[in-house]
Amino acid sequence: MKKIVTLFLVLVMMTAVFAGCGKKAPAVDTPVETETGTETGTETKDKIRVGISLPTQREERWVRDKEQMIAEAAKLGVELVVKVADADTQEQIQQVEAILTEGVDVLILAPNDASASASLVDMAKEEGVPVIAYDRLITGTANLDYYISFDNTEVGRVQGKFITDLVPEGNYIIMSGAPTDNNAKLFKEGAMEYLQPLIDSGKINVIAEQAVDNWEPENALKIVEAALLKSNNKVDAILSPNDGCAGGAIQALAAQGLDGVVPITGQDAELAAAQRIVAGTQTMTVYKDTRDVASKSIQMAIALANGEAIETNGNVDNGVKEIPSVLVAVKIVTQDNVKEVLVDSGYLKEADVFK
Ligand code: BGC
């Protein structure tokens, strides 16, 4: 009897010991951010790990996207592996490969190049990692799971309507974004819905129509400089695809004393653009609340990792498949509503905008 009791006690103790061994380490609440590829986080298999690959930090908006993703992940207890490519497709490919090698449950990918990134999505699929395209669509792959962005054609429409209402005839410079970015195509399509009929009727005379390679402000500056020279400074309006390019274009205008004289569009509601709107050198921008899409993308990633349903509000054709999408609305910003839209929403600080 004594032997049986002893054996029983030993068994109970061993069970307790093994149970203890099986317990996973408590999850750390702070997300891990690794841009260099060095893992610094605590290994907790029960924690969702999300890989994030961003194309750039050159425009202010991408800095905000990243900050908000990190904040949301921290709030929801998700571990992150974040990498940022400097507007370089090869660099991004290597970074995504590294993220997949490290091992993640879901990948959020904002591509530098829409079509070149298809192979990355296919690679993730082979590893069983679902992919969410972020802000910019990834084209030519049926393996893309979701897309989250803004209504990008509408961004272009807002720009096109605004500038043609203000300047319904005259000499135009028409710029579009990086040809490798699917958004650039959508922005231009939206804007051309308003410009094309006026071009066709001869009211608008296009003195330059060019894509801004890599979204580089310096390239926009050169385009505008050349058009001013060619037209003997006879430019009546400029369609600029974003605030960065508007900044470059306005520098070229300023060199001829034409800043604040020639209306020009923008997009992103960057602080510098808001300041130019207040100063009167940039005529409008399009506000896209990156806080919203960044937070939502993390929530989508969690749902995807848990196999839960994701609520979408549209489908976007990537050339191969209708991608279930979450598309967020945008708002126009002019001198009249800059405070209301950008300051009152908490996006920018009043003291910074009106300084
Ligand atoms: C984004 C814009 C941004 C541009 C340059 C586009 O894909 O939608 O917000 O200004 O890329 O980074």
CSV table of C-alpha atoms and ligand atoms in Angstrom, one decimal:
chain,number,residue,atom,x,y,z
A,1,MET,CA,0.0,0.0,0.0
A,2,LYS,CA,2.8,2.4,1.0
A,3,LYS,CA,4.6,1.6,-2.3
A,4,ILE,CA,1.4,2.4,-4.2
A,5,VAL,CA,0.9,5.7,-2.4
A,6,THR,CA,4.6,6.7,-3.1
A,7,LEU,CA,4.3,5.8,-6.8
A,8,PHE,CA,1.1,7.8,-7.0
A,9,LEU,CA,2.8,10.8,-5.3
A,10,VAL,CA,5.7,10.6,-7.7
A,11,LEU,CA,3.3,10.4,-10.7
A,12,VAL,CA,1.5,13.5,-9.4
A,13,MET,CA,4.8,15.4,-9.0
A,14,MET,CA,6.0,14.4,-12.5
A,15,THR,CA,2.7,15.5,-14.0
A,16,ALA,CA,3.1,18.9,-12.3
A,17,VAL,CA,6.6,19.2,-13.5
A,18,PHE,CA,5.7,18.4,-17.1
A,19,ALA,CA,2.7,20.6,-17.1
A,20,GLY,CA,5.1,23.4,-16.0
A,21,CYS,CA,7.4,22.6,-18.9
A,22,GLY,CA,4.7,22.7,-21.4
A,23,LYS,CA,3.6,26.2,-20.4
A,24,LYS,CA,4.6,28.9,-22.9
A,25,ALA,CA,6.4,32.0,-21.8
A,26,PRO,CA,4.1,34.9,-21.1
A,27,ALA,CA,3.7,37.0,-24.2
A,28,VAL,CA,5.6,40.3,-24.3
A,29,ASP,CA,3.3,43.3,-24.9
A,30,THR,CA,5.7,45.4,-26.8
A,31,PRO,CA,6.0,44.6,-30.5
A,32,VAL,CA,9.3,43.9,-32.1
A,33,GLU,CA,10.6,46.1,-34.8
A,34,THR,CA,13.5,44.8,-36.8
A,35,GLU,CA,14.6,46.7,-39.8
A,36,THR,CA,18.0,45.1,-39.9
A,37,GLY,CA,16.8,41.5,-39.9
A,38,THR,CA,18.2,40.9,-36.4
A,39,GLU,CA,15.6,39.2,-34.3
A,40,THR,CA,15.3,40.9,-30.9
A,41,GLY,CA,12.0,39.6,-29.6
A,42,THR,CA,11.1,36.9,-27.1
A,43,GLU,CA,10.1,33.7,-28.8
A,44,THR,CA,6.4,33.1,-28.0
A,45,LYS,CA,4.8,30.7,-30.5
A,46,ASP,CA,1.4,31.6,-29.3
A,47,LYS,CA,1.8,35.2,-30.3
A,48,ILE,CA,0.7,36.5,-33.7
A,49,ARG,CA,3.7,37.7,-35.7
A,50,VAL,CA,3.1,40.1,-38.5
A,51,GLY,CA,5.6,41.0,-41.2
A,52,ILE,CA,5.4,44.5,-42.6
A,53,SER,CA,7.3,45.6,-45.7
A,54,LEU,CA,7.0,49.3,-46.6
A,55,PRO,CA,8.4,50.8,-49.8
A,56,THR,CA,9.9,54.0,-48.4
A,57,GLN,CA,10.0,56.6,-45.7
A,58,ARG,CA,10.7,59.4,-48.1
A,59,GLU,CA,7.3,60.9,-47.9
A,60,GLU,CA,6.1,61.9,-44.4
A,61,ARG,CA,2.9,59.8,-44.8
A,62,TRP,CA,4.9,56.5,-44.9
A,63,VAL,CA,6.6,57.5,-41.6
A,64,ARG,CA,3.2,58.0,-40.1
A,65,ASP,CA,1.9,54.7,-41.5
A,66,LYS,CA,4.8,52.9,-39.9
A,67,GLU,CA,4.4,54.6,-36.5
A,68,GLN,CA,0.7,53.9,-36.4
A,69,MET,CA,1.1,50.2,-37.3
A,70,ILE,CA,3.6,49.9,-34.5
A,71,ALA,CA,1.3,51.6,-32.0
A,72,GLU,CA,-1.7,49.5,-33.0
A,73,ALA,CA,0.3,46.3,-32.8
A,74,ALA,CA,1.6,47.3,-29.3
A,75,LYS,CA,-2.0,48.0,-28.3
A,76,LEU,CA,-3.2,44.6,-29.5
A,77,GLY,CA,-0.2,42.6,-28.4
A,78,VAL,CA,1.0,41.6,-31.8
A,79,GLU,CA,4.7,41.0,-32.6
A,80,LEU,CA,6.0,42.8,-35.7
A,81,VAL,CA,8.9,42.4,-38.1
A,82,VAL,CA,9.1,45.7,-39.9
A,83,LYS,CA,11.4,46.4,-42.9
A,84,VAL,CA,11.6,49.5,-45.0
A,85,ALA,CA,13.0,49.7,-48.6
A,86,ASP,CA,14.3,53.0,-49.8
A,87,ALA,CA,12.1,53.2,-52.9
A,88,ASP,CA,14.1,50.3,-54.2
A,89,THR,CA,12.4,47.2,-55.6
A,90,GLN,CA,15.5,44.9,-55.3
A,91,GLU,CA,16.0,45.9,-51.7
A,92,GLN,CA,12.3,45.3,-50.9
A,93,ILE,CA,12.5,41.8,-52.5
A,94,GLN,CA,15.4,40.9,-50.2
A,95,GLN,CA,13.7,42.3,-47.2
A,96,VAL,CA,10.5,40.3,-47.8
A,97,GLU,CA,12.5,37.2,-48.3
A,98,ALA,CA,14.2,37.8,-45.0
A,99,ILE,CA,10.8,38.4,-43.3
A,100,LEU,CA,9.5,35.1,-44.7
A,101,THR,CA,12.7,33.3,-43.5
A,102,GLU,CA,12.2,34.7,-40.0
A,103,GLY,CA,8.7,33.3,-40.1
A,104,VAL,CA,5.5,35.4,-39.8
A,105,ASP,CA,1.8,34.5,-39.7
A,106,VAL,CA,0.7,37.3,-42.1
A,107,LEU,CA,2.5,39.7,-44.4
A,108,ILE,CA,1.4,43.3,-45.0
A,109,LEU,CA,3.1,44.4,-48.1
A,110,ALA,CA,3.1,47.9,-49.6
A,111,PRO,CA,5.0,47.4,-52.9
A,112,ASN,CA,7.5,49.6,-54.4
A,113,ASP,CA,6.7,48.0,-57.7
A,114,ALA,CA,3.2,46.7,-58.3
A,115,SER,CA,3.9,43.9,-60.7
A,116,ALA,CA,7.4,42.9,-59.6
A,117,SER,CA,6.0,42.2,-56.1
A,118,ALA,CA,3.7,39.4,-57.4
A,119,SER,CA,6.5,36.9,-57.0
A,120,LEU,CA,6.8,37.9,-53.4
A,121,VAL,CA,3.1,37.2,-52.8
A,122,ASP,CA,3.5,33.8,-54.6
A,123,MET,CA,6.5,33.0,-52.4
A,124,ALA,CA,4.6,33.9,-49.2
A,125,LYS,CA,1.7,31.7,-50.4
A,126,GLU,CA,4.1,28.7,-50.8
A,127,GLU,CA,5.1,29.3,-47.2
A,128,GLY,CA,1.5,29.4,-46.1
A,129,VAL,CA,1.6,33.1,-45.3
A,130,PRO,CA,-1.4,35.2,-46.3
A,131,VAL,CA,-0.7,38.6,-47.8
A,132,ILE,CA,-2.5,41.9,-47.5
A,133,ALA,CA,-1.5,44.6,-50.0
A,134,TYR,CA,-1.2,47.9,-48.3
A,135,ASP,CA,-2.0,51.2,-49.9
A,136,ARG,CA,-0.6,50.1,-53.3
A,137,LEU,CA,-2.1,47.2,-55.1
A,138,ILE,CA,0.0,44.2,-56.1
A,139,THR,CA,-0.9,43.2,-59.6
A,140,GLY,CA,-0.7,39.9,-61.6
A,141,THR,CA,-1.1,37.3,-58.9
A,142,ALA,CA,-4.1,35.3,-57.8
A,143,ASN,CA,-2.4,34.6,-54.5
A,144,LEU,CA,-3.1,38.0,-53.0
A,145,ASP,CA,-5.6,37.7,-50.2
A,146,TYR,CA,-6.7,41.3,-49.3
A,147,TYR,CA,-6.1,44.9,-50.2
A,148,ILE,CA,-6.4,47.9,-47.9
A,149,SER,CA,-6.1,51.4,-49.3
A,150,PHE,CA,-8.0,54.6,-50.0
A,151,ASP,CA,-10.4,55.2,-52.9
A,152,ASN,CA,-7.5,56.1,-55.2
A,153,THR,CA,-9.4,56.9,-58.3
A,154,GLU,CA,-11.5,59.3,-56.2
A,155,VAL,CA,-8.2,61.0,-55.1
A,156,GLY,CA,-7.5,61.7,-58.7
A,157,ARG,CA,-11.1,62.9,-59.3
A,158,VAL,CA,-10.9,65.3,-56.4
A,159,GLN,CA,-7.7,66.8,-57.8
A,160,GLY,CA,-9.1,66.9,-61.4
A,161,LYS,CA,-12.4,68.4,-60.4
A,162,PHE,CA,-10.8,71.0,-58.2
A,163,ILE,CA,-8.2,72.2,-60.7
A,164,THR,CA,-10.5,72.3,-63.7
A,165,ASP,CA,-13.2,74.2,-61.7
A,166,LEU,CA,-10.6,76.7,-60.8
A,167,VAL,CA,-8.8,76.9,-64.2
A,168,PRO,CA,-11.2,75.6,-66.9
A,169,GLU,CA,-9.0,76.7,-69.7
A,170,GLY,CA,-5.4,77.5,-70.4
A,171,ASN,CA,-1.9,75.9,-70.4
A,172,TYR,CA,-1.6,72.9,-68.2
A,173,ILE,CA,1.3,70.8,-66.9
A,174,ILE,CA,0.1,67.3,-66.1
A,175,MET,CA,2.2,65.2,-63.9
A,176,SER,CA,1.6,61.7,-62.7
A,177,GLY,CA,3.3,59.5,-60.1
A,178,ALA,CA,5.8,56.7,-60.5
A,179,PRO,CA,4.9,54.4,-63.3
A,180,THR,CA,5.7,51.4,-61.2
A,181,ASP,CA,3.0,52.3,-58.7
A,182,ASN,CA,-0.5,51.2,-59.5
A,183,ASN,CA,-1.9,54.1,-57.5
A,184,ALA,CA,-0.3,56.6,-59.9
A,185,LYS,CA,-2.3,55.1,-62.7
A,186,LEU,CA,-5.5,55.4,-60.7
A,187,PHE,CA,-4.8,59.0,-59.6
A,188,LYS,CA,-4.3,60.0,-63.2
A,189,GLU,CA,-7.3,58.1,-64.5
A,190,GLY,CA,-9.5,59.9,-61.9
A,191,ALA,CA,-8.1,63.3,-62.7
A,192,MET,CA,-8.4,62.8,-66.5
A,193,GLU,CA,-12.1,62.2,-66.1
A,194,TYR,CA,-12.2,66.0,-65.7
A,195,LEU,CA,-9.3,67.1,-67.7
A,196,GLN,CA,-9.7,65.0,-70.9
A,197,PRO,CA,-13.1,66.5,-72.0
A,198,LEU,CA,-11.5,70.0,-71.7
A,199,ILE,CA,-8.4,68.9,-73.6
A,200,ASP,CA,-10.6,67.4,-76.3
A,201,SER,CA,-12.6,70.6,-76.7
A,202,GLY,CA,-9.4,72.6,-77.0
A,203,LYS,CA,-10.0,74.6,-73.8
A,204,ILE,CA,-7.0,73.0,-72.0
A,205,ASN,CA,-3.7,73.1,-73.8
A,206,VAL,CA,-1.2,70.5,-72.4
A,207,ILE,CA,2.3,71.9,-72.5
A,208,ALA,CA,3.8,69.0,-70.6
A,209,GLU,CA,2.5,65.6,-69.6
A,210,GLN,CA,5.0,63.4,-67.8
A,211,ALA,CA,5.3,60.8,-65.1
A,212,VAL,CA,7.5,61.6,-62.1
A,213,ASP,CA,9.9,58.7,-61.8
A,214,ASN,CA,10.1,57.3,-58.3
A,215,TRP,CA,7.8,60.1,-57.0
A,216,GLU,CA,11.0,62.2,-56.7
A,217,PRO,CA,10.4,65.9,-56.0
A,218,GLU,CA,13.6,66.7,-57.9
A,219,ASN,CA,12.1,65.1,-61.0
A,220,ALA,CA,8.9,67.1,-60.7
A,221,LEU,CA,11.0,70.3,-60.3
A,222,LYS,CA,12.8,69.4,-63.6
A,223,ILE,CA,9.6,68.8,-65.4
A,224,VAL,CA,8.1,72.1,-64.4
A,225,GLU,CA,11.4,74.0,-65.0
A,226,ALA,CA,11.5,72.6,-68.6
A,227,ALA,CA,7.8,73.4,-69.2
A,228,LEU,CA,8.2,77.0,-67.9
A,229,LEU,CA,11.2,77.5,-70.2
A,230,LYS,CA,9.4,76.0,-73.2
A,231,SER,CA,6.2,78.0,-72.7
A,232,ASN,CA,8.0,81.2,-71.7
A,233,ASN,CA,6.4,81.0,-68.3
A,234,LYS,CA,2.9,80.7,-69.7
A,235,VAL,CA,1.6,78.1,-67.4
A,236,ASP,CA,-1.9,78.4,-66.0
A,237,ALA,CA,-2.3,75.3,-63.8
A,238,ILE,CA,-0.4,72.2,-62.6
A,239,LEU,CA,-1.8,68.8,-61.8
A,240,SER,CA,0.7,67.4,-59.3
A,241,PRO,CA,0.0,63.8,-58.1
A,242,ASN,CA,1.2,64.3,-54.5
A,243,ASP,CA,2.6,66.9,-52.0
A,244,GLY,CA,6.2,65.8,-52.5
A,245,CYS,CA,6.0,66.5,-56.3
A,246,ALA,CA,4.1,69.7,-55.6
A,247,GLY,CA,7.0,70.8,-53.4
A,248,GLY,CA,9.4,70.3,-56.2
A,249,ALA,CA,7.1,72.0,-58.7
A,250,ILE,CA,6.6,75.0,-56.4
A,251,GLN,CA,10.4,75.4,-56.1
A,252,ALA,CA,10.5,75.7,-59.9
A,253,LEU,CA,7.6,78.2,-59.9
A,254,ALA,CA,9.3,80.2,-57.1
A,255,ALA,CA,12.5,80.5,-59.2
A,256,GLN,CA,10.3,82.4,-61.7
A,257,GLY,CA,8.3,84.3,-59.1
A,258,LEU,CA,5.3,82.3,-60.0
A,259,ASP,CA,4.7,80.5,-56.7
A,260,GLY,CA,1.2,81.4,-55.4
A,261,VAL,CA,0.3,82.5,-58.9
A,262,VAL,CA,-0.1,79.2,-60.7
A,263,PRO,CA,-2.7,76.9,-59.0
A,264,ILE,CA,-1.3,73.4,-58.2
A,265,THR,CA,-2.8,70.2,-56.7
A,266,GLY,CA,-1.3,67.8,-54.2
A,267,GLN,CA,-2.1,64.8,-52.0
A,268,ASP,CA,-1.2,63.4,-48.6
A,269,ALA,CA,-1.7,66.3,-46.3
A,270,GLU,CA,1.9,66.5,-45.4
A,271,LEU,CA,2.8,69.2,-42.9
A,272,ALA,CA,4.9,71.1,-45.5
A,273,ALA,CA,1.9,71.0,-47.9
A,274,ALA,CA,-0.5,72.3,-45.2
A,275,GLN,CA,1.9,75.1,-44.5
A,276,ARG,CA,2.1,75.9,-48.2
A,277,ILE,CA,-1.7,75.9,-48.4
A,278,VAL,CA,-1.8,78.4,-45.5
A,279,ALA,CA,0.9,80.5,-47.3
A,280,GLY,CA,-1.0,80.3,-50.6
A,281,THR,CA,1.7,78.6,-52.7
A,282,GLN,CA,-0.1,75.2,-52.9
A,283,THR,CA,-3.8,75.3,-53.8
A,284,MET,CA,-5.1,72.0,-52.4
A,285,THR,CA,-4.2,68.6,-51.0
A,286,VAL,CA,-6.1,65.4,-50.5
A,287,TYR,CA,-6.2,64.2,-46.9
A,288,LYS,CA,-5.9,60.4,-46.5
A,289,ASP,CA,-6.1,59.4,-42.8
A,290,THR,CA,-3.1,57.0,-42.7
A,291,ARG,CA,-3.9,56.4,-39.0
A,292,ASP,CA,-7.1,54.7,-40.1
A,293,VAL,CA,-5.6,52.3,-42.7
A,294,ALA,CA,-2.6,51.5,-40.7
A,295,SER,CA,-4.7,50.5,-37.6
A,296,LYS,CA,-7.1,48.6,-39.8
A,297,SER,CA,-4.3,46.7,-41.5
A,298,ILE,CA,-3.1,45.3,-38.2
A,299,GLN,CA,-6.6,44.4,-37.2
A,300,MET,CA,-7.0,42.6,-40.6
A,301,ALA,CA,-3.8,40.7,-40.1
A,302,ILE,CA,-4.9,39.5,-36.7
A,303,ALA,CA,-8.2,38.3,-38.1
A,304,LEU,CA,-6.5,36.6,-41.0
A,305,ALA,CA,-4.0,34.8,-38.6
A,306,ASN,CA,-7.0,33.7,-36.5
A,307,GLY,CA,-8.9,32.5,-39.5
A,308,GLU,CA,-11.7,35.0,-38.8
A,309,ALA,CA,-13.8,36.8,-41.4
A,310,ILE,CA,-12.7,40.2,-42.6
A,311,GLU,CA,-15.2,42.8,-43.4
A,312,THR,CA,-14.5,44.4,-46.8
A,313,ASN,CA,-16.3,47.2,-48.7
A,314,GLY,CA,-15.3,46.5,-52.3
A,315,ASN,CA,-13.3,44.4,-54.8
A,316,VAL,CA,-10.4,45.7,-56.8
A,317,ASP,CA,-9.2,43.9,-59.9
A,318,ASN,CA,-5.5,43.2,-59.9
A,319,GLY,CA,-5.5,41.9,-63.5
A,320,VAL,CA,-5.9,38.3,-62.4
A,321,LYS,CA,-8.4,38.3,-59.5
A,322,GLU,CA,-10.9,40.5,-57.8
A,323,ILE,CA,-9.2,41.3,-54.5
A,324,PRO,CA,-11.5,41.8,-51.5
A,325,SER,CA,-10.7,45.3,-50.4
A,326,VAL,CA,-11.1,47.8,-47.6
A,327,LEU,CA,-11.2,51.2,-49.2
A,328,VAL,CA,-11.2,54.3,-47.0
A,329,ALA,CA,-12.7,57.7,-48.1
A,330,VAL,CA,-10.6,60.8,-48.7
A,331,LYS,CA,-11.2,64.5,-48.2
A,332,ILE,CA,-10.2,67.6,-50.1
A,333,VAL,CA,-8.2,70.3,-48.2
A,334,THR,CA,-8.0,73.9,-49.2
A,335,GLN,CA,-7.2,77.2,-47.4
A,336,ASP,CA,-10.9,77.3,-46.3
A,337,ASN,CA,-10.9,74.0,-44.4
A,338,VAL,CA,-7.3,73.3,-43.5
A,339,LYS,CA,-7.9,73.8,-39.8
A,340,GLU,CA,-11.2,71.9,-39.7
A,341,VAL,CA,-9.9,68.9,-41.7
A,342,LEU,CA,-6.3,68.6,-40.6
A,343,VAL,CA,-6.1,70.2,-37.2
A,344,ASP,CA,-9.5,69.4,-35.7
A,345,SER,CA,-9.0,65.7,-36.7
A,346,GLY,CA,-5.7,65.7,-34.7
A,347,TYR,CA,-3.7,64.8,-37.9
A,348,LEU,CA,-1.6,67.9,-37.7
A,349,LYS,CA,-0.9,70.4,-34.9
A,350,GLU,CA,-2.2,73.9,-35.2
A,351,ALA,CA,1.0,75.4,-34.0
A,352,ASP,CA,2.9,73.6,-36.8
A,353,VAL,CA,0.5,74.3,-39.6
A,354,PHE,CA,0.0,78.0,-38.8
A,355,LYS,CA,3.5,79.0,-37.9
B,1,BGC,C1,0.6,56.8,-52.2
B,1,BGC,C2,0.8,58.3,-51.9
B,1,BGC,C3,2.2,58.7,-51.9
B,1,BGC,C4,3.0,58.1,-53.1
B,1,BGC,C5,4.5,58.3,-52.9
B,1,BGC,C6,1.4,56.4,-53.4
B,1,BGC,O1,1.3,55.1,-53.7
B,1,BGC,O2,-0.7,56.4,-52.2
B,1,BGC,O3,0.1,58.6,-50.7
B,1,BGC,O4,2.4,60.1,-51.9
B,1,BGC,O5,2.7,56.8,-53.2
B,1,BGC,O6,5.0,57.6,-51.9
